[in-house]
Short mmCIF file of C-alpha atoms in Angstrom, two decimals:
data_model
loop_
_atom_site.label_atom_id
_atom_site.label_comp_id
_atom_site.label_asym_id
_atom_site.label_seq_id
_atom_site.Cartn_x
_atom_site.Cartn_y
_atom_site.Cartn_z
CA MET A 1 -21.69 -51.77 -22.61
CA ASP A 2 -25.43 -51.38 -22.13
CA TYR A 3 -24.84 -50.26 -18.54
CA MET A 4 -22.13 -47.81 -19.62
CA ASN A 5 -24.28 -46.35 -22.39
CA LEU A 6 -27.11 -45.77 -19.93
CA HIS A 7 -25.14 -44.26 -17.03
CA GLN A 8 -21.98 -42.70 -18.41
CA SER A 9 -22.46 -39.01 -19.22
CA ALA A 10 -20.53 -39.32 -22.46
CA HIS A 11 -23.29 -41.58 -23.73
CA GLY A 12 -26.31 -41.70 -21.44
CA GLY A 13 -26.41 -37.94 -20.83
CA ARG A 14 -26.20 -37.16 -24.53
CA GLU A 15 -28.76 -39.78 -25.44
CA PHE A 16 -31.15 -38.32 -22.87
CA GLY A 17 -30.58 -34.83 -24.30
CA PHE A 18 -31.26 -36.10 -27.80
CA ALA A 19 -34.43 -37.91 -26.67
CA ALA A 20 -35.73 -34.82 -24.86
CA SER A 21 -35.01 -32.63 -27.90
CA ARG A 22 -36.60 -35.11 -30.29
CA LEU A 23 -39.75 -35.18 -28.14
CA ARG A 24 -39.73 -31.36 -27.85
CA LYS A 25 -39.61 -31.58 -24.04
CA SER A 26 -38.80 -28.45 -22.09
CA ARG A 27 -35.92 -29.07 -19.71
CA HIS A 28 -33.15 -27.35 -17.77
CA VAL A 29 -29.62 -28.66 -18.22
CA ILE A 30 -27.06 -28.47 -15.42
CA ALA A 31 -23.53 -29.63 -16.24
CA GLY A 32 -20.72 -30.15 -13.77
CA HIS A 33 -19.51 -32.29 -10.91
CA TRP A 34 -22.13 -32.99 -8.29
CA GLN A 35 -19.84 -31.86 -5.43
CA ASP A 36 -19.26 -28.43 -6.99
CA LEU A 37 -21.06 -25.82 -4.81
CA GLU A 38 -22.12 -23.78 -7.81
CA ILE A 39 -23.71 -26.87 -9.38
CA GLN A 40 -25.46 -27.64 -6.10
CA ARG A 41 -26.81 -24.08 -5.87
CA GLU A 42 -28.05 -24.19 -9.45
CA PHE A 43 -29.71 -27.54 -8.92
CA ALA A 44 -31.27 -26.34 -5.64
CA ALA A 45 -32.73 -23.30 -7.42
CA TRP A 46 -34.19 -25.53 -10.12
CA ALA A 47 -35.58 -27.92 -7.50
CA ARG A 48 -37.31 -25.07 -5.64
CA VAL A 49 -38.95 -23.84 -8.83
CA ALA A 50 -39.99 -27.40 -9.71
CA ARG A 51 -41.55 -27.75 -6.26
CA GLY A 52 -43.42 -24.48 -6.81
CA TRP A 53 -44.73 -25.78 -10.13
CA ALA A 54 -45.83 -29.03 -8.50
CA GLU A 55 -47.65 -27.17 -5.70
CA SER A 56 -49.34 -24.97 -8.31
CA GLN A 57 -51.06 -28.02 -9.77
CA THR A 58 -53.09 -28.51 -6.57
CA CYS A 59 -53.23 -24.91 -5.28
CA ARG A 60 -56.66 -24.11 -3.84
CA VAL A 61 -57.71 -20.54 -3.03
CA ALA A 62 -60.59 -19.56 -0.72
CA ARG A 63 -62.26 -16.22 -1.39
CA PHE A 64 -64.16 -14.79 1.58
CA GLY A 65 -66.57 -12.46 -0.18
CA ASP A 66 -66.21 -11.20 -3.73
CA ASN A 67 -63.56 -8.98 -5.27
CA MET A 68 -63.60 -5.21 -4.73
CA ARG A 69 -66.30 -3.46 -6.76
CA ASN A 70 -65.25 -1.71 -9.97
CA VAL A 71 -61.72 -3.15 -9.81
CA ALA A 72 -61.17 -5.43 -12.78
CA VAL A 73 -57.53 -6.16 -11.96
CA THR A 74 -58.53 -8.35 -9.01
CA GLU A 75 -60.75 -10.51 -11.23
CA GLY A 76 -59.89 -12.97 -13.96
CA ASP A 77 -60.86 -16.20 -15.66
CA LYS A 78 -60.84 -18.78 -12.87
CA VAL A 79 -61.63 -21.65 -15.23
CA GLU A 80 -58.68 -20.80 -17.47
CA ALA A 81 -56.45 -20.45 -14.40
CA GLN A 82 -57.35 -23.98 -13.37
CA ILE A 83 -56.78 -25.32 -16.89
CA GLN A 84 -53.42 -23.63 -17.41
CA LEU A 85 -52.00 -23.35 -13.88
CA GLY A 86 -53.87 -25.91 -11.80
CA TRP A 87 -55.35 -23.31 -9.43
CA ARG A 88 -58.79 -23.98 -7.99
CA VAL A 89 -60.49 -20.78 -6.83
CA ASP A 90 -63.64 -21.14 -4.70
CA GLY A 91 -65.84 -18.41 -3.24
CA TYR A 92 -67.44 -18.55 0.23
CA GLY A 93 -69.86 -16.39 2.18
CA LEU A 94 -68.96 -14.94 5.53
CA ASP A 95 -71.43 -17.29 7.23
CA ASP A 96 -68.96 -20.08 6.44
CA LEU A 97 -66.23 -18.13 8.21
CA TYR A 98 -68.46 -17.37 11.21
CA ARG A 99 -69.07 -21.09 11.69
CA ALA A 100 -65.34 -21.79 11.51
CA MET A 101 -64.71 -19.06 14.11
CA ASP A 102 -67.17 -20.71 16.48
CA GLU A 103 -65.62 -24.13 15.91
CA ALA A 104 -62.10 -22.83 16.66
CA GLN A 105 -63.01 -20.69 19.67
CA ASP A 106 -60.82 -22.75 21.99
CA GLN A 107 -57.70 -21.65 20.09
CA VAL A 108 -58.21 -17.94 20.81
CA PRO A 109 -56.32 -17.71 24.16
CA GLN A 110 -53.26 -19.37 22.65
CA ILE A 111 -53.26 -16.98 19.69
CA VAL A 112 -53.60 -13.94 21.98
CA GLU A 113 -50.58 -15.10 23.97
CA ALA A 114 -48.62 -15.65 20.76
CA CYS A 115 -49.40 -12.11 19.56
CA LEU A 116 -48.36 -10.63 22.90
CA ASP A 117 -45.10 -12.55 22.66
CA GLU A 118 -44.27 -11.99 18.99
CA TYR A 119 -45.31 -8.33 18.65
CA ASN A 120 -44.33 -5.16 20.45
CA VAL A 121 -47.92 -4.63 21.56
CA ALA A 122 -49.17 -1.15 22.40
CA ALA A 123 -50.35 -0.47 25.94
CA GLU A 124 -54.01 -0.12 24.97
CA LEU A 125 -54.04 -3.67 23.56
CA GLN A 126 -52.51 -5.31 26.62
CA LYS A 127 -54.61 -7.49 28.93
CA GLY A 128 -56.96 -5.38 31.02
CA ALA A 129 -56.49 -2.29 28.81
CA SER A 130 -59.25 -0.42 26.98
CA GLN A 131 -58.68 -1.99 23.53
CA HIS A 132 -57.67 -5.51 24.52
CA HIS A 133 -60.96 -6.76 23.07
CA ALA A 134 -59.70 -5.75 19.60
CA LEU A 135 -56.76 -8.12 19.98
CA VAL A 136 -59.07 -10.89 21.15
CA GLU A 137 -61.39 -10.35 18.18
CA SER A 138 -58.39 -10.46 15.86
CA ALA A 139 -57.41 -13.79 17.42
CA ARG A 140 -60.96 -15.12 16.87
CA ILE A 141 -60.79 -14.22 13.20
CA GLU A 142 -57.36 -15.82 12.86
CA ALA A 143 -58.52 -19.02 14.54
CA GLY A 144 -61.53 -19.20 12.25
CA ILE A 145 -59.63 -18.58 9.02
CA ARG A 146 -56.89 -21.07 9.88
CA HIS A 147 -59.48 -23.71 10.84
CA PHE A 148 -61.33 -23.12 7.56
CA LEU A 149 -58.15 -23.31 5.47
CA VAL A 150 -56.93 -26.49 7.15
CA GLN A 151 -60.31 -28.22 6.87
CA GLY A 152 -60.58 -27.38 3.17
CA ASN A 153 -56.89 -28.03 2.35
CA PHE A 154 -56.47 -24.49 1.03
CA SER A 155 -53.13 -22.95 0.11
CA ALA A 156 -54.22 -19.32 -0.08
CA PHE A 157 -57.14 -16.98 0.64
CA THR A 158 -58.52 -13.50 0.02
CA THR A 159 -60.66 -10.99 1.90
CA THR A 160 -62.24 -7.66 0.95
CA PHE A 161 -63.01 -4.63 3.10
CA GLU A 162 -66.25 -4.11 1.15
CA ASN A 163 -67.65 -7.36 2.51
CA LEU A 164 -67.07 -7.62 6.25
CA GLY A 165 -70.57 -8.53 7.35
CA ASN A 166 -70.58 -8.99 11.12
CA LEU A 167 -66.81 -9.27 11.43
CA PRO A 168 -65.78 -6.88 14.22
CA GLN A 169 -62.69 -5.72 12.30
CA LEU A 170 -60.58 -6.27 9.22
CA PRO A 171 -58.50 -9.48 9.34
CA GLY A 172 -55.17 -7.73 9.89
CA LEU A 173 -53.04 -9.67 12.37
CA ALA A 174 -54.72 -12.84 11.17
CA VAL A 175 -53.51 -12.25 7.61
CA GLN A 176 -50.01 -11.36 8.78
CA ARG A 177 -49.56 -14.45 10.91
CA LEU A 178 -51.11 -16.80 8.33
CA MET A 179 -48.83 -15.46 5.62
CA LYS A 180 -45.89 -16.08 7.95
CA GLU A 181 -47.04 -19.72 8.21
CA GLY A 182 -46.82 -20.02 4.42
CA TYR A 183 -50.34 -19.22 3.20
CA GLY A 184 -50.80 -16.99 0.18
CA PHE A 185 -52.98 -13.89 0.47
CA GLY A 186 -54.51 -11.23 -1.75
CA ALA A 187 -56.55 -8.23 -0.62
CA GLU A 188 -59.87 -7.15 -2.15
CA GLY A 189 -60.51 -10.61 -3.55
CA ASP A 190 -57.27 -10.73 -5.56
CA TRP A 191 -57.00 -14.50 -5.95
CA LYS A 192 -54.21 -14.29 -8.54
CA THR A 193 -51.86 -12.53 -6.13
CA ALA A 194 -52.88 -14.94 -3.36
CA ALA A 195 -51.93 -17.99 -5.43
CA LEU A 196 -48.70 -16.41 -6.69
CA LEU A 197 -47.62 -15.49 -3.16
CA TYR A 198 -48.18 -19.07 -2.01
CA ILE A 199 -46.03 -20.42 -4.84
CA VAL A 200 -43.27 -17.87 -4.15
CA LYS A 201 -43.29 -18.89 -0.49
CA VAL A 202 -42.97 -22.53 -1.51
CA ILE A 203 -40.02 -21.70 -3.78
CA GLY A 204 -38.32 -19.67 -1.05
CA LEU A 205 -38.86 -22.15 1.77
CA ASN A 206 -35.93 -22.17 4.23
CA GLN A 207 -34.19 -19.37 2.33
CA GLU A 208 -33.01 -16.12 3.90
CA GLY A 209 -35.57 -13.31 3.91
CA GLY A 210 -39.25 -13.69 3.13
CA ALA A 211 -42.12 -12.87 0.80
CA SER A 212 -45.25 -10.83 1.38
CA PHE A 213 -48.32 -9.45 -0.24
CA ILE A 214 -48.21 -5.68 -0.51
CA GLU A 215 -50.05 -3.21 -2.71
CA ASP A 216 -47.79 -0.45 -3.99
CA TYR A 217 -48.75 2.98 -5.23
CA THR A 218 -46.22 5.35 -6.80
CA TYR A 219 -47.28 8.89 -5.94
CA HIS A 220 -44.28 10.93 -7.05
CA PHE A 221 -42.20 10.64 -10.20
CA GLY A 222 -38.89 12.26 -11.08
CA GLU A 223 -35.55 12.32 -9.30
CA GLU A 224 -37.14 11.67 -5.90
CA ALA A 225 -39.79 9.11 -6.82
CA ALA A 226 -41.69 7.86 -3.77
CA CYS A 227 -43.47 4.55 -3.38
CA LEU A 228 -45.82 3.83 -0.49
CA GLY A 229 -47.25 0.46 0.48
CA ALA A 230 -50.98 1.08 0.87
CA HIS A 231 -51.98 -2.21 2.49
CA MET A 232 -49.71 -1.84 5.49
CA LEU A 233 -52.26 -3.80 7.52
CA GLU A 234 -51.54 -6.98 5.56
CA VAL A 235 -47.76 -7.42 5.52
CA CYS A 236 -45.99 -10.69 6.31
CA PRO A 237 -43.58 -10.52 9.28
CA SER A 238 -41.13 -12.68 7.30
CA ILE A 239 -39.80 -9.59 5.50
CA THR A 240 -38.88 -7.59 8.60
CA THR A 241 -35.60 -7.54 10.49
CA GLU A 242 -37.16 -6.05 13.63
CA GLN A 243 -39.96 -7.00 16.01
CA PRO A 244 -43.28 -5.87 14.52
CA ILE A 245 -45.25 -3.21 16.39
CA SER A 246 -48.95 -3.71 17.05
CA VAL A 247 -51.14 -0.70 17.75
CA SER A 248 -54.85 0.03 18.02
CA SER A 249 -56.40 2.07 15.25
CA PRO A 250 -59.82 3.09 13.91
CA GLY A 251 -61.19 0.78 11.24
CA HIS A 252 -60.36 1.01 7.54
CA ARG A 253 -62.09 3.74 5.49
CA ARG A 254 -65.78 3.81 6.26
CA GLN A 255 -65.55 1.19 8.99
CA SER A 256 -65.73 2.53 12.53
CA ARG A 257 -64.62 -0.71 14.16
CA PRO A 258 -61.31 -0.88 16.00
CA CYS A 259 -58.67 -3.11 14.52
CA ALA A 260 -55.31 -4.38 15.62
CA PHE A 261 -52.57 -3.99 13.04
CA ALA A 262 -48.82 -3.75 12.73
CA PHE A 263 -46.05 -2.01 10.86
CA TRP A 264 -42.28 -2.33 10.71
CA CYS A 265 -39.42 0.14 10.92
CA GLN A 266 -37.05 -1.74 8.66
CA SER A 267 -37.36 -4.48 6.09
CA SER A 268 -34.92 -7.26 5.40
CA GLY A 269 -34.48 -6.07 1.82
#
């Protein structure tokens, strides 16, 4: 009888429910036969969210430079975030990134080849062309950031265009490819978005479609409201249904440096 009371749903399940209620424990109840596909889908959804919560407890975010000046929305109480959510948010100077770039220099050729294979690369960025150096510099930045994140066991990172130092360009392709690998990202020092994106990617692992950082601005209201993604440089390839296109462009805003970036013709919804 003890075994039956513990394992039979008519007794054990109800006793567990009573115990959880008595202890005021938050829980999610799924009822049904374990071979029922709907039950399996519901349990899988719960398990993915639970995994996201678990990853949140040890999420570590690296901030290269500070947040964008005069933009309060990208700031926040990092101590409270660690207390309530488990996120650890650490700031680093660009000198730390430069050292990581030097240490990972041997990875650059492999990254260049990967970009040429994965992207529809414009003629000016091809080997031997006038702007190929921009693609190489992008690969150097990517190698450095990845090396830094792996060494520090980081889950997410941020950059800001107002603090580039001696970086030859904005980290565009680097951010795209790192997001595709599962890292969270936030532009202009937005560590909250970076951590949230990482958790969403954990929850959606092996699911159809993808998740990406993007900053939206709604410019037109009314019957034909229009919404434009401003940070088109930093979009994860996981949300596209077509091969991304990489072109050479002048640097962002006041920067005159060339940068390699990409955009997509169609999203996966």
